[in-house]
Coordinates of C-alpha atoms and ligand atoms in Angstrom, one line a residue:
Chain A
M53 CA -89.6 38.1 -93.0
A54 CA -89.9 40.1 -89.9
S55 CA -90.4 37.2 -87.8
S56 CA -87.3 35.3 -89.0
E57 CA -85.3 38.9 -88.4
A58 CA -86.5 38.8 -84.9
S59 CA -85.6 35.0 -84.3
G60 CA -82.4 35.8 -85.7
R61 CA -81.9 38.6 -83.3
R62 CA -83.1 36.5 -80.3
R63 CA -80.6 33.8 -81.4
S64 CA -77.6 36.1 -81.4
L65 CA -78.9 37.3 -78.2
L66 CA -79.1 34.1 -76.8
A67 CA -75.3 33.3 -78.3
G68 CA -74.1 36.7 -76.6
G69 CA -75.8 35.5 -73.4
L70 CA -74.1 32.0 -73.4
L71 CA -70.8 33.5 -74.2
L72 CA -71.2 35.9 -71.4
A73 CA -72.3 32.9 -69.0
M74 CA -69.3 31.1 -70.1
W75 CA -66.7 33.5 -69.3
A76 CA -68.6 34.1 -66.2
A77 CA -68.3 30.4 -65.3
L78 CA -64.6 30.6 -66.2
V79 CA -63.6 33.6 -64.0
A80 CA -65.8 32.3 -61.2
S81 CA -64.3 28.9 -61.3
Y82 CA -60.6 29.8 -61.7
G83 CA -61.3 32.7 -59.5
T84 CA -62.3 30.3 -56.9
F85 CA -59.4 28.1 -57.3
A86 CA -57.0 31.1 -56.9
S87 CA -58.8 32.3 -53.7
Y88 CA -58.2 28.8 -52.2
A89 CA -54.8 28.9 -53.1
V90 CA -54.4 32.2 -51.7
R91 CA -56.3 31.2 -48.4
F92 CA -53.9 28.0 -48.3
L93 CA -50.9 30.2 -48.1
F94 CA -52.0 31.9 -44.9
P95 CA -51.3 29.3 -42.1
A96 CA -54.7 28.0 -40.4
R97 CA -55.2 28.8 -36.8
R98 CA -57.3 27.3 -34.1
R99 CA -59.1 30.1 -32.2
D100 CA -60.7 28.1 -29.3
P101 CA -59.0 28.9 -25.9
S102 CA -55.7 27.3 -25.6
W103 CA -54.6 27.6 -21.9
T104 CA -51.2 25.9 -21.8
Y105 CA -49.5 24.9 -18.6
V106 CA -46.1 26.4 -17.8
L107 CA -45.2 26.1 -14.2
D108 CA -45.9 25.7 -10.6
A109 CA -46.6 29.0 -9.3
K110 CA -44.2 28.5 -6.3
S111 CA -41.3 27.9 -8.2
L112 CA -41.1 31.4 -9.5
P113 CA -40.0 33.8 -6.7
V114 CA -41.1 37.5 -6.7
G115 CA -38.7 39.4 -9.0
Q116 CA -37.7 36.6 -11.3
A117 CA -38.9 35.9 -14.9
L118 CA -38.6 33.0 -17.2
Q119 CA -38.6 33.0 -21.1
Y120 CA -40.7 30.8 -23.2
I121 CA -41.1 30.4 -27.0
T122 CA -44.4 29.1 -28.3
P123 CA -44.5 26.9 -31.3
D124 CA -45.4 29.5 -33.7
G125 CA -42.5 31.5 -32.8
A126 CA -44.1 34.1 -30.2
K127 CA -41.4 34.7 -27.4
I128 CA -42.9 35.5 -23.9
T129 CA -41.4 36.8 -20.7
L130 CA -43.2 35.7 -17.8
A131 CA -42.8 37.5 -14.8
R132 CA -43.6 37.2 -11.1
Q133 CA -44.5 40.9 -9.5
G134 CA -46.3 39.9 -6.7
S135 CA -46.0 37.3 -3.8
G136 CA -49.8 36.3 -3.8
Q137 CA -51.3 33.1 -5.6
A138 CA -53.6 35.3 -8.2
A139 CA -53.3 36.0 -11.8
E140 CA -52.5 39.5 -11.2
D141 CA -49.3 38.5 -9.3
F142 CA -47.7 37.5 -12.6
V143 CA -47.3 39.1 -15.9
A144 CA -46.7 37.6 -19.2
L145 CA -45.6 40.1 -21.8
S146 CA -44.4 39.4 -25.6
S147 CA -40.6 40.0 -25.8
V148 CA -41.0 40.9 -29.6
C149 CA -40.5 44.6 -30.2
P150 CA -43.6 46.3 -31.5
H151 CA -41.4 48.4 -33.6
L152 CA -39.5 46.3 -36.1
G153 CA -39.5 42.8 -34.3
C154 CA -36.2 42.9 -32.4
Q155 CA -35.8 40.8 -29.1
V156 CA -36.5 43.1 -26.0
S157 CA -34.7 42.1 -22.9
W158 CA -35.2 43.0 -19.4
E159 CA -32.8 45.2 -17.7
G160 CA -33.1 44.9 -13.9
Q161 CA -30.6 47.6 -13.1
N162 CA -32.7 50.3 -14.8
N163 CA -36.1 48.6 -14.3
R164 CA -37.1 48.6 -17.8
F165 CA -37.2 46.6 -21.0
F166 CA -34.6 47.5 -23.6
C167 CA -34.8 47.0 -27.3
P168 CA -31.1 47.2 -28.8
C169 CA -32.3 47.9 -32.4
H170 CA -33.2 51.5 -32.1
N171 CA -32.9 52.1 -28.3
G172 CA -36.5 51.4 -27.5
V173 CA -37.7 51.4 -23.7
F174 CA -40.6 49.9 -22.2
A175 CA -41.9 50.2 -18.4
P176 CA -42.2 47.0 -16.5
D177 CA -45.8 46.8 -17.5
G178 CA -45.0 46.8 -21.2
T179 CA -45.9 50.2 -22.1
G180 CA -43.5 51.8 -24.6
V181 CA -41.6 54.8 -22.8
S182 CA -39.3 56.1 -25.4
G183 CA -37.4 55.4 -28.4
P184 CA -39.6 54.6 -31.8
P185 CA -42.3 52.1 -29.7
G186 CA -42.7 55.0 -27.0
D187 CA -43.0 57.9 -30.0
A188 CA -45.6 55.6 -31.7
G189 CA -47.6 54.6 -28.4
Q190 CA -46.8 50.9 -28.7
S191 CA -46.4 48.5 -26.1
L192 CA -45.5 45.0 -25.7
P193 CA -48.4 42.9 -26.3
K194 CA -49.7 41.0 -23.2
Y195 CA -50.8 37.5 -22.7
S196 CA -53.4 36.3 -20.2
V197 CA -52.2 34.3 -17.4
K198 CA -54.6 31.9 -15.4
I199 CA -53.9 30.2 -11.9
Q200 CA -55.7 26.7 -11.3
N201 CA -54.5 24.9 -8.3
G202 CA -51.3 26.7 -8.1
L203 CA -50.4 26.1 -11.4
V204 CA -49.7 29.0 -14.0
Y205 CA -51.5 28.8 -17.4
L206 CA -50.8 31.1 -20.2
D207 CA -53.2 31.6 -23.2
V208 CA -51.0 31.2 -26.3
P209 CA -51.8 30.7 -29.9
Q210 CA -51.7 26.9 -30.9
A211 CA -49.7 25.7 -34.0
D212 CA -50.7 22.3 -35.2
G213 CA -48.6 20.6 -37.8
L214 CA -45.5 21.8 -36.5
A215 CA -42.6 19.4 -34.8
Q216 CA -42.7 21.6 -31.7
V217 CA -46.1 21.4 -30.1
E218 CA -45.4 22.6 -26.6
L219 CA -44.5 25.9 -25.1
R220 CA -40.7 25.5 -24.5
Q221 CA -38.9 27.2 -21.7
I222 CA -35.8 28.9 -23.1
D223 CA -32.6 28.2 -21.2
E224 CA -34.0 26.1 -18.1
S225 CA -30.7 26.7 -16.1
E226 CA -30.7 30.4 -16.4
R227 CA -33.4 32.3 -14.5
I228 CA -33.4 35.9 -15.4
V229 CA -34.5 38.8 -13.2
G230 CA -37.8 40.1 -14.2
P231 CA -40.0 43.2 -13.8
G232 CA -41.3 43.7 -10.3
H233 CA -38.0 42.8 -9.2
D234 CA -37.1 44.0 -5.6
P235 CA -33.7 44.3 -4.6
C236 CA -34.3 43.7 -0.8
L237 CA -36.7 40.6 -1.5
M238 CA -33.7 39.5 -3.9
A239 CA -31.2 40.0 -1.0
D240 CA -33.5 37.9 1.2
L241 CA -33.6 35.1 -1.3
D242 CA -29.9 35.3 -1.6
R243 CA -29.3 35.1 2.0
D244 CA -32.0 32.1 2.1
Q245 CA -30.0 30.5 -0.6
D246 CA -26.7 30.8 1.3
R247 CA -28.3 29.6 4.5
R248 CA -29.3 26.7 2.5
F249 CA -26.1 25.9 1.0
S250 CA -23.8 26.6 4.0
Chain B
M299 CA -33.6 5.3 -93.9
S300 CA -31.0 7.6 -92.4
V301 CA -31.1 9.1 -88.6
A302 CA -31.7 12.5 -90.3
E303 CA -34.7 11.4 -92.4
W304 CA -36.2 9.6 -89.5
F305 CA -36.4 12.8 -87.5
S306 CA -37.2 15.1 -90.3
E307 CA -40.2 12.9 -90.7
R308 CA -41.3 13.5 -87.2
L309 CA -39.9 16.9 -86.5
P310 CA -40.7 19.1 -89.5
V311 CA -38.2 21.5 -89.0
R312 CA -35.6 22.6 -91.4
G313 CA -32.0 23.7 -90.8
S314 CA -32.6 26.9 -92.6
D315 CA -35.4 27.9 -90.6
L316 CA -33.3 27.4 -87.5
R317 CA -30.6 29.6 -88.8
E318 CA -33.1 32.2 -89.7
L319 CA -34.5 32.0 -86.2
T320 CA -31.3 32.5 -84.6
N321 CA -29.7 35.0 -87.0
E322 CA -30.9 38.4 -85.8
P323 CA -28.5 40.6 -87.4
V324 CA -26.8 42.6 -84.6
P325 CA -25.8 46.1 -85.0
N326 CA -22.0 47.0 -84.8
H327 CA -22.3 48.9 -81.4
L328 CA -22.8 45.6 -79.6
R329 CA -19.1 44.8 -80.1
R330 CA -18.5 47.3 -77.2
W331 CA -18.8 45.7 -73.8
W332 CA -20.8 48.5 -72.5
Y333 CA -23.5 47.6 -74.8
A334 CA -23.3 43.7 -74.4
L335 CA -24.0 43.8 -70.6
G336 CA -27.3 42.6 -71.0
G337 CA -26.1 39.2 -71.8
T338 CA -24.0 39.1 -68.3
P339 CA -27.0 38.8 -65.9
A340 CA -28.6 36.2 -68.3
Y341 CA -25.4 34.2 -68.2
L342 CA -25.2 34.6 -64.6
F343 CA -28.8 33.6 -64.0
V344 CA -28.0 30.3 -65.8
V345 CA -25.0 29.8 -63.3
Q346 CA -27.2 30.3 -60.4
I347 CA -29.8 27.8 -61.5
V348 CA -27.0 25.2 -62.1
T349 CA -25.3 25.9 -58.6
G350 CA -28.6 26.3 -56.9
I351 CA -30.0 22.9 -58.1
L352 CA -26.4 21.7 -56.8
L353 CA -27.2 23.2 -53.5
A354 CA -30.6 22.1 -53.1
F355 CA -29.4 18.6 -53.1
Y356 CA -28.1 18.8 -49.7
Y357 CA -29.9 22.0 -48.3
Q358 CA -32.6 21.3 -45.8
P359 CA -35.1 24.1 -45.4
S360 CA -36.2 23.8 -41.7
A361 CA -34.9 25.7 -38.8
E362 CA -33.5 22.8 -36.9
T363 CA -31.4 21.7 -40.0
A364 CA -30.9 24.6 -42.3
Y365 CA -27.7 25.8 -40.8
E366 CA -26.2 22.5 -40.3
S367 CA -26.9 21.4 -43.8
V368 CA -25.3 24.6 -45.1
R369 CA -22.3 23.8 -42.8
Y370 CA -22.1 20.3 -44.2
I371 CA -22.1 22.0 -47.8
T372 CA -19.5 24.5 -47.0
E373 CA -17.1 22.2 -45.0
Q374 CA -17.4 18.6 -45.8
A375 CA -19.3 18.1 -49.5
H376 CA -17.1 17.6 -52.3
F377 CA -16.5 21.0 -53.4
G378 CA -19.2 22.1 -51.4
W379 CA -17.4 25.3 -50.8
Y380 CA -16.8 26.1 -54.5
V381 CA -20.6 25.5 -55.5
R382 CA -21.7 27.4 -52.5
S383 CA -19.2 30.3 -53.0
V384 CA -19.8 30.4 -56.7
H385 CA -23.5 30.7 -56.2
K386 CA -23.1 33.7 -53.5
W387 CA -20.8 35.4 -55.6
G388 CA -23.0 34.9 -58.6
A389 CA -25.7 36.4 -56.8
T390 CA -23.5 39.6 -56.0
L391 CA -22.3 39.8 -59.7
M392 CA -25.9 39.4 -61.0
V393 CA -27.2 42.3 -58.9
A394 CA -24.1 44.4 -60.2
A395 CA -24.5 43.3 -63.8
V396 CA -28.4 44.0 -63.9
I397 CA -27.6 47.6 -62.3
L398 CA -24.8 48.2 -64.9
H399 CA -27.0 47.1 -67.8
Q400 CA -29.7 49.2 -66.6
M401 CA -27.4 52.2 -66.3
R402 CA -26.5 51.5 -69.9
V403 CA -30.0 51.5 -71.1
Y404 CA -31.0 54.4 -69.1
F405 CA -27.8 56.8 -69.9
T406 CA -28.2 56.0 -73.8
G407 CA -32.0 56.6 -73.4
A408 CA -32.8 53.2 -74.9
Y409 CA -35.9 53.1 -72.8
R410 CA -37.7 55.7 -75.1
K411 CA -40.5 55.0 -77.3
P412 CA -41.2 52.3 -78.6
R413 CA -39.4 50.4 -75.9
E414 CA -41.3 51.6 -72.7
I415 CA -42.8 48.2 -72.0
N416 CA -39.3 46.5 -72.1
W417 CA -38.0 49.1 -69.7
M418 CA -41.0 48.1 -67.3
V419 CA -40.4 44.6 -67.7
G420 CA -36.6 45.3 -66.9
M421 CA -37.8 47.0 -63.6
C422 CA -39.8 43.9 -62.7
M423 CA -36.5 41.8 -63.4
L424 CA -34.6 44.2 -61.4
V425 CA -37.0 44.0 -58.3
C426 CA -37.1 40.1 -58.9
T427 CA -33.4 39.9 -58.7
L428 CA -33.1 41.7 -55.4
L429 CA -35.9 39.6 -54.1
I430 CA -34.0 36.5 -54.9
G431 CA -30.8 37.5 -53.5
F432 CA -32.8 38.7 -50.2
T433 CA -34.8 35.3 -49.8
G434 CA -31.5 33.5 -50.5
Y435 CA -29.7 35.0 -47.9
A436 CA -32.4 34.1 -45.5
L437 CA -31.8 30.6 -46.2
V438 CA -28.5 30.0 -44.5
Y439 CA -30.2 30.7 -41.0
E440 CA -27.3 32.6 -39.6
Q441 CA -28.2 35.4 -37.1
L442 CA -28.4 38.0 -39.7
S443 CA -30.3 35.8 -42.1
Y444 CA -33.1 35.5 -39.3
W445 CA -33.1 39.1 -38.0
G446 CA -32.8 40.2 -41.6
A447 CA -35.9 38.3 -42.4
T448 CA -37.5 39.7 -39.4
V449 CA -36.9 43.3 -39.8
A450 CA -37.7 43.0 -43.3
A451 CA -41.2 41.5 -42.6
N452 CA -41.7 44.1 -40.0
I453 CA -40.7 46.9 -42.6
A454 CA -43.2 45.3 -44.9
D455 CA -45.9 45.5 -42.1
T456 CA -45.9 49.4 -42.1
V457 CA -47.0 49.7 -45.7
P458 CA -50.5 50.9 -45.5
I459 CA -53.2 48.4 -46.2
A460 CA -51.3 45.6 -47.8
G461 CA -48.5 45.6 -45.2
P462 CA -49.8 43.3 -42.8
W463 CA -50.9 40.8 -45.3
I464 CA -47.4 40.9 -46.9
K465 CA -45.9 40.2 -43.4
Q466 CA -48.2 37.2 -42.9
F467 CA -47.3 35.9 -46.3
L468 CA -43.7 36.1 -45.8
L469 CA -43.4 34.7 -42.4
A470 CA -46.4 32.4 -42.3
G471 CA -47.5 34.0 -39.2
D472 CA -46.9 37.0 -36.8
T473 CA -43.3 36.2 -36.1
Y474 CA -40.6 34.0 -37.6
N475 CA -41.5 30.7 -36.8
A476 CA -41.2 26.9 -37.7
R477 CA -43.1 27.3 -41.0
T478 CA -41.1 30.4 -42.1
L479 CA -38.0 28.9 -43.6
S480 CA -39.7 26.4 -46.0
R481 CA -41.4 29.4 -47.5
F482 CA -38.5 31.2 -48.1
F483 CA -37.0 28.3 -49.8
V484 CA -39.8 27.8 -52.2
L485 CA -40.1 31.5 -53.1
H486 CA -36.2 31.5 -53.5
A487 CA -35.7 28.2 -55.5
A488 CA -39.0 28.0 -57.4
V489 CA -41.5 30.8 -57.6
M490 CA -39.1 33.6 -58.1
P491 CA -36.8 31.8 -60.6
A492 CA -39.8 30.5 -62.5
L493 CA -41.1 34.2 -62.7
M494 CA -37.7 35.4 -63.6
I495 CA -37.5 32.9 -66.5
L496 CA -40.8 34.0 -67.6
L497 CA -39.7 37.9 -67.6
I498 CA -36.5 36.9 -69.5
I499 CA -38.6 35.3 -72.2
I500 CA -40.9 38.3 -72.6
H501 CA -37.7 40.7 -72.4
I502 CA -35.8 39.0 -75.3
A503 CA -39.0 38.4 -77.1
I504 CA -39.6 42.0 -77.2
I505 CA -36.0 43.0 -78.2
R506 CA -36.3 40.6 -81.1
L507 CA -39.6 41.9 -82.1
Q508 CA -38.1 45.6 -82.0
G509 CA -34.4 45.0 -82.5
V510 CA -32.1 47.1 -80.2
T511 CA -31.7 50.8 -80.6
E512 CA -29.2 51.6 -82.9
F513 CA -26.2 53.7 -82.3
H514 CA -23.5 55.0 -84.4
F515 CA -19.9 56.0 -83.4
E516 CA -17.8 58.6 -85.2
D517 CA -15.0 56.3 -85.5
E518 CA -16.9 54.0 -87.7
K519 CA -15.9 53.7 -91.3
S520 CA -18.8 54.6 -93.4
G521 CA -19.6 52.0 -96.2
E522 CA -18.7 49.0 -94.0
P523 CA -21.6 46.7 -93.0
D524 CA -23.1 48.0 -90.0
H525 CA -24.5 44.8 -88.7
F526 CA -23.0 41.6 -87.9
N527 CA -24.6 38.2 -87.4
F528 CA -25.8 36.8 -84.2
F529 CA -24.8 33.3 -85.0
P530 CA -21.9 32.7 -84.6
D531 CA -20.2 36.2 -84.1
H532 CA -22.4 37.7 -81.1
L533 CA -22.6 34.2 -79.7
M534 CA -19.0 34.2 -79.6
T535 CA -18.8 37.4 -77.7
E536 CA -21.2 35.9 -75.1
I537 CA -19.2 32.9 -74.9
I538 CA -15.8 34.6 -74.3
M539 CA -18.0 36.7 -71.7
G540 CA -19.0 33.6 -70.2
L541 CA -15.6 32.1 -69.7
I542 CA -14.1 35.4 -68.2
L543 CA -17.2 35.5 -65.7
M544 CA -16.6 31.7 -64.9
V545 CA -13.0 32.5 -64.1
L546 CA -13.8 35.5 -62.3
L547 CA -16.4 33.7 -60.2
S548 CA -13.9 30.9 -59.5
V549 CA -11.4 33.5 -58.3
L550 CA -13.6 35.2 -56.0
A551 CA -14.8 31.7 -54.7
T552 CA -11.3 30.9 -54.0
V553 CA -9.8 33.7 -52.7
L554 CA -13.2 34.9 -50.6
P555 CA -15.2 31.9 -50.3
A556 CA -18.5 32.0 -48.6
T557 CA -18.4 31.6 -44.6
M558 CA -20.8 30.8 -42.1
G559 CA -22.0 33.7 -39.4
P560 CA -23.2 32.6 -35.9
V561 CA -26.2 30.3 -36.1
A562 CA -29.6 32.3 -35.6
D563 CA -30.5 32.9 -32.1
P564 CA -34.2 34.1 -31.8
L565 CA -33.5 35.4 -28.4
N566 CA -30.4 37.4 -29.2
T567 CA -30.8 40.3 -31.6
P568 CA -27.1 41.0 -32.7
E569 CA -25.7 44.6 -32.0
V570 CA -25.5 45.1 -35.5
I571 CA -28.1 44.1 -38.1
K572 CA -27.0 44.6 -41.9
P573 CA -28.7 43.1 -45.1
E574 CA -26.8 42.1 -48.1
W575 CA -24.9 45.2 -49.8
F576 CA -27.3 45.9 -52.4
L577 CA -29.9 46.4 -50.0
Y578 CA -27.8 48.9 -48.1
V579 CA -29.5 52.0 -50.0
T580 CA -33.0 51.0 -48.7
F581 CA -31.7 50.5 -45.1
R582 CA -30.0 53.4 -44.8
W583 CA -33.0 55.2 -46.5
L584 CA -35.0 53.7 -43.8
K585 CA -32.9 55.0 -41.0
L586 CA -33.0 58.5 -42.4
F587 CA -36.8 59.1 -42.0
S588 CA -39.7 57.8 -39.9
I589 CA -40.4 54.5 -41.0
T590 CA -43.8 55.2 -42.9
T591 CA -42.0 58.0 -44.7
A592 CA -39.3 56.1 -45.8
V593 CA -41.2 53.0 -47.0
L594 CA -44.0 55.2 -48.7
S595 CA -41.1 57.5 -50.2
M596 CA -39.1 54.4 -51.6
G597 CA -42.1 53.1 -53.2
F598 CA -43.0 56.5 -54.9
I599 CA -39.3 56.5 -56.3
V600 CA -39.5 52.8 -57.3
F601 CA -42.8 53.6 -59.1
T602 CA -41.5 56.7 -60.6
F603 CA -38.5 54.9 -62.2
F604 CA -40.8 52.4 -63.4
L605 CA -42.9 54.9 -65.3
W606 CA -39.8 56.7 -66.3
P607 CA -40.0 56.3 -69.9
F608 CA -43.4 58.1 -69.9
I609 CA -42.4 60.7 -67.4
D610 CA -39.4 61.6 -69.6
A611 CA -41.2 61.8 -72.9
W612 CA -43.6 64.4 -71.1
V613 CA -40.6 66.4 -70.3
R614 CA -39.1 66.1 -73.6
R615 CA -42.1 67.2 -75.0
R616 CA -42.5 70.5 -73.2
W617 CA -38.6 71.2 -73.0
P618 CA -37.2 69.3 -76.1
K619 CA -33.8 70.3 -75.5
S620 CA -33.2 69.5 -71.8
E621 CA -30.9 67.1 -70.4
F622 CA -33.0 66.4 -67.6
S623 CA -33.1 62.6 -67.7
V624 CA -29.2 62.7 -67.5
Y625 CA -29.1 64.9 -64.7
V626 CA -31.8 62.9 -62.7
G627 CA -29.8 59.8 -63.7
I628 CA -26.5 61.1 -62.4
L629 CA -28.2 62.5 -59.2
G630 CA -29.7 58.8 -58.7
V631 CA -26.2 57.1 -59.3
L632 CA -24.6 59.3 -56.8
A633 CA -27.3 58.9 -54.1
I634 CA -27.3 55.1 -54.6
I635 CA -23.2 55.2 -54.3
G636 CA -23.4 57.5 -51.5
L637 CA -26.0 55.8 -49.4
T638 CA -24.5 52.3 -49.9
V639 CA -21.0 53.8 -48.9
W640 CA -22.5 55.4 -45.9
E641 CA -24.3 52.4 -44.7
G642 CA -21.4 50.2 -45.3
A643 CA -19.2 52.4 -43.3
V644 CA -20.8 52.7 -39.8
A645 CA -22.4 50.1 -37.6
H646 CA -25.5 51.7 -37.0
Ligands
LIG282 C1 -31.2 34.8 -59.8 C2 -30.8 33.8 -59.2 C3 -30.4 33.5 -57.8 C4 -29.8 34.3 -57.1 C5 -29.5 36.0 -57.3 C6 -29.5 33.7 -55.7 C7 -28.9 34.2 -54.5 C8 -28.6 33.5 -53.3 C9 -28.0 33.9 -52.2 C10 -27.6 35.3 -52.1 C11 -27.9 32.9 -51.2 C12 -27.3 33.0 -49.8 C13 -25.8 32.5 -50.3 C14 -25.0 32.1 -49.1 O1 -24.9 33.1 -48.1 O2 -24.6 31.1 -48.9 C15 -28.7 31.8 -52.0 C16 -28.6 30.5 -51.4 C17 -29.4 29.4 -51.8 N1 -29.8 29.2 -53.3 FE1 -29.8 30.6 -54.3 N2 -29.9 32.3 -55.9 C18 -30.5 32.1 -57.2 C19 -31.2 31.1 -57.8 C20 -31.4 29.7 -57.2 C21 -32.0 28.8 -57.5 C22 -32.5 28.7 -59.0 C23 -31.9 27.6 -56.6 C24 -32.5 26.4 -56.8 C25 -33.2 25.7 -57.6 C26 -31.2 28.3 -55.6 C27 -31.0 27.6 -54.5 C28 -30.3 28.1 -53.3 C29 -30.1 27.2 -52.0 C30 -30.6 25.6 -51.9 C31 -29.7 28.1 -51.2 C32 -28.9 27.8 -49.7 C33 -27.6 27.3 -49.6 C34 -26.4 28.1 -49.2 O3 -26.8 29.4 -48.8 O4 -25.4 28.4 -49.8 N3 -31.0 29.5 -56.0 N4 -28.8 32.1 -53.1
LIG283 S1 -37.1 47.1 -33.2 FE1 -37.2 47.6 -31.2 S2 -36.9 49.8 -31.2 FE2 -37.0 49.3 -33.4

């Protein structure tokens, strides 16, 4: 009698355990599926170094800048600040405002980057100076520059599976004046060009 | 064997069952339009689904093709201008209808026990409607679509903890990129409408289980029946409202058709960024405070509103005679109108 009661208890314990295991398995399997689904929704990224060729160092005079857009939508201003052939003579800054993401533009006459959305101001090296980014201590993110055999490379995020795979220069014809711009030098340059064309 | 018999052998449903199922008695006060507003967003939602499916036949959700495909719909496709304009005005009217319906429920206290859950379902539908409107606006890929989406994602980014995830989820990256638009399209045309349908089913199921709150007015004669039949009487009311809405939508679509703004330019932030009118409140609020304060206070207000039936019940238990909820409601409506007009009137 006592033994059958004990075995009955054992059996119901077993049943309870099985039920629990079943629920655990259900939660675990659907949970796994859900976590895959969530993970799927965030794009995969390659994190190996991705130096991307941009241009011949010689083709960008001091004080000028070019704008690029990467495959995954990042916008970069590449400017030449020194006349040397080293990475330090170039600076590559994101032109996306760290405040709310508006497009930042270089204002040569004021020697600053300016964001029109909430009057954000950045120094030539990208440090936030005033407006919301300055108040919050935000700067324009920097991209690493590398020079090899006189060619300039940028470290930009890669984006697989997109139609556009390369760094694209925006508006080839239009070269904007960038940070490090030196009016005297520019005057020289203009004179050079005048001479060349006259 | 008759056709009717053939079917009834296979589908054991009787006409009387169907009649019973559809014949919810409707209280008399639903003859007044202010109380029958709930049917309006439902009707408009159907209009949005029909016109939305039509648009989806030509719309191409990628940065290279979206703008051109909307231009094709607007300028070349047969009646494309009409379909697109009805979709656009339908969205506007739907937001307005949801808000009016909610105001009716609020000011008549119809959210009180036992209807708290349905109020919360309703709040989810309001948020859902606003999100569908927002994601739809982003699909056109005009300047304001692009920059509106960018700014909104960055605002989401400032939400503590979850913010960066929300932004990544919305944009499929750190910035607006080639993967972003298809995401907005799936959210706009599949995920959110499916969610909306689910919410509508729950909403209506709860209404049928509880019945609507009954109101009585002085001018009602006593002794007359105080209910009428859903079918066909109330359905007739809804059909008439549907026809009126169709006329209204067609007039609006013809007189003020949807236009095309300048195409999105990722390198050029427009001087003036504005969302759709129904987000003016939020936008003005964001400009009034520092971003974190604005986002957190906004979340707090929406959450309070979400839980309003319980807050209201607590207040009424302590001060049974107070008209607290009415004053809060009037304040809320004035604030919404004030902030919307303010944002609409100024450039920055
Ligand atoms: C509550 C429901 C809905 C609302 C409030 C809504 C709202 C909007 C809005 C505001 C736009 C931008 C209109 C413009 O500026 O032209 C839009 C565009 C669009 N919607 Fe919807 N929508 C809804 C449902 C749907 C559904 C169910 C589909 C498809 C199955 C759909 C497909 C589209 C497409 C393809 C566009 C882009 C074409 C265009 O802008 O003309 N929508 N929607
Ligand atoms: S987005 Fe640049 S200052 Fe606000």
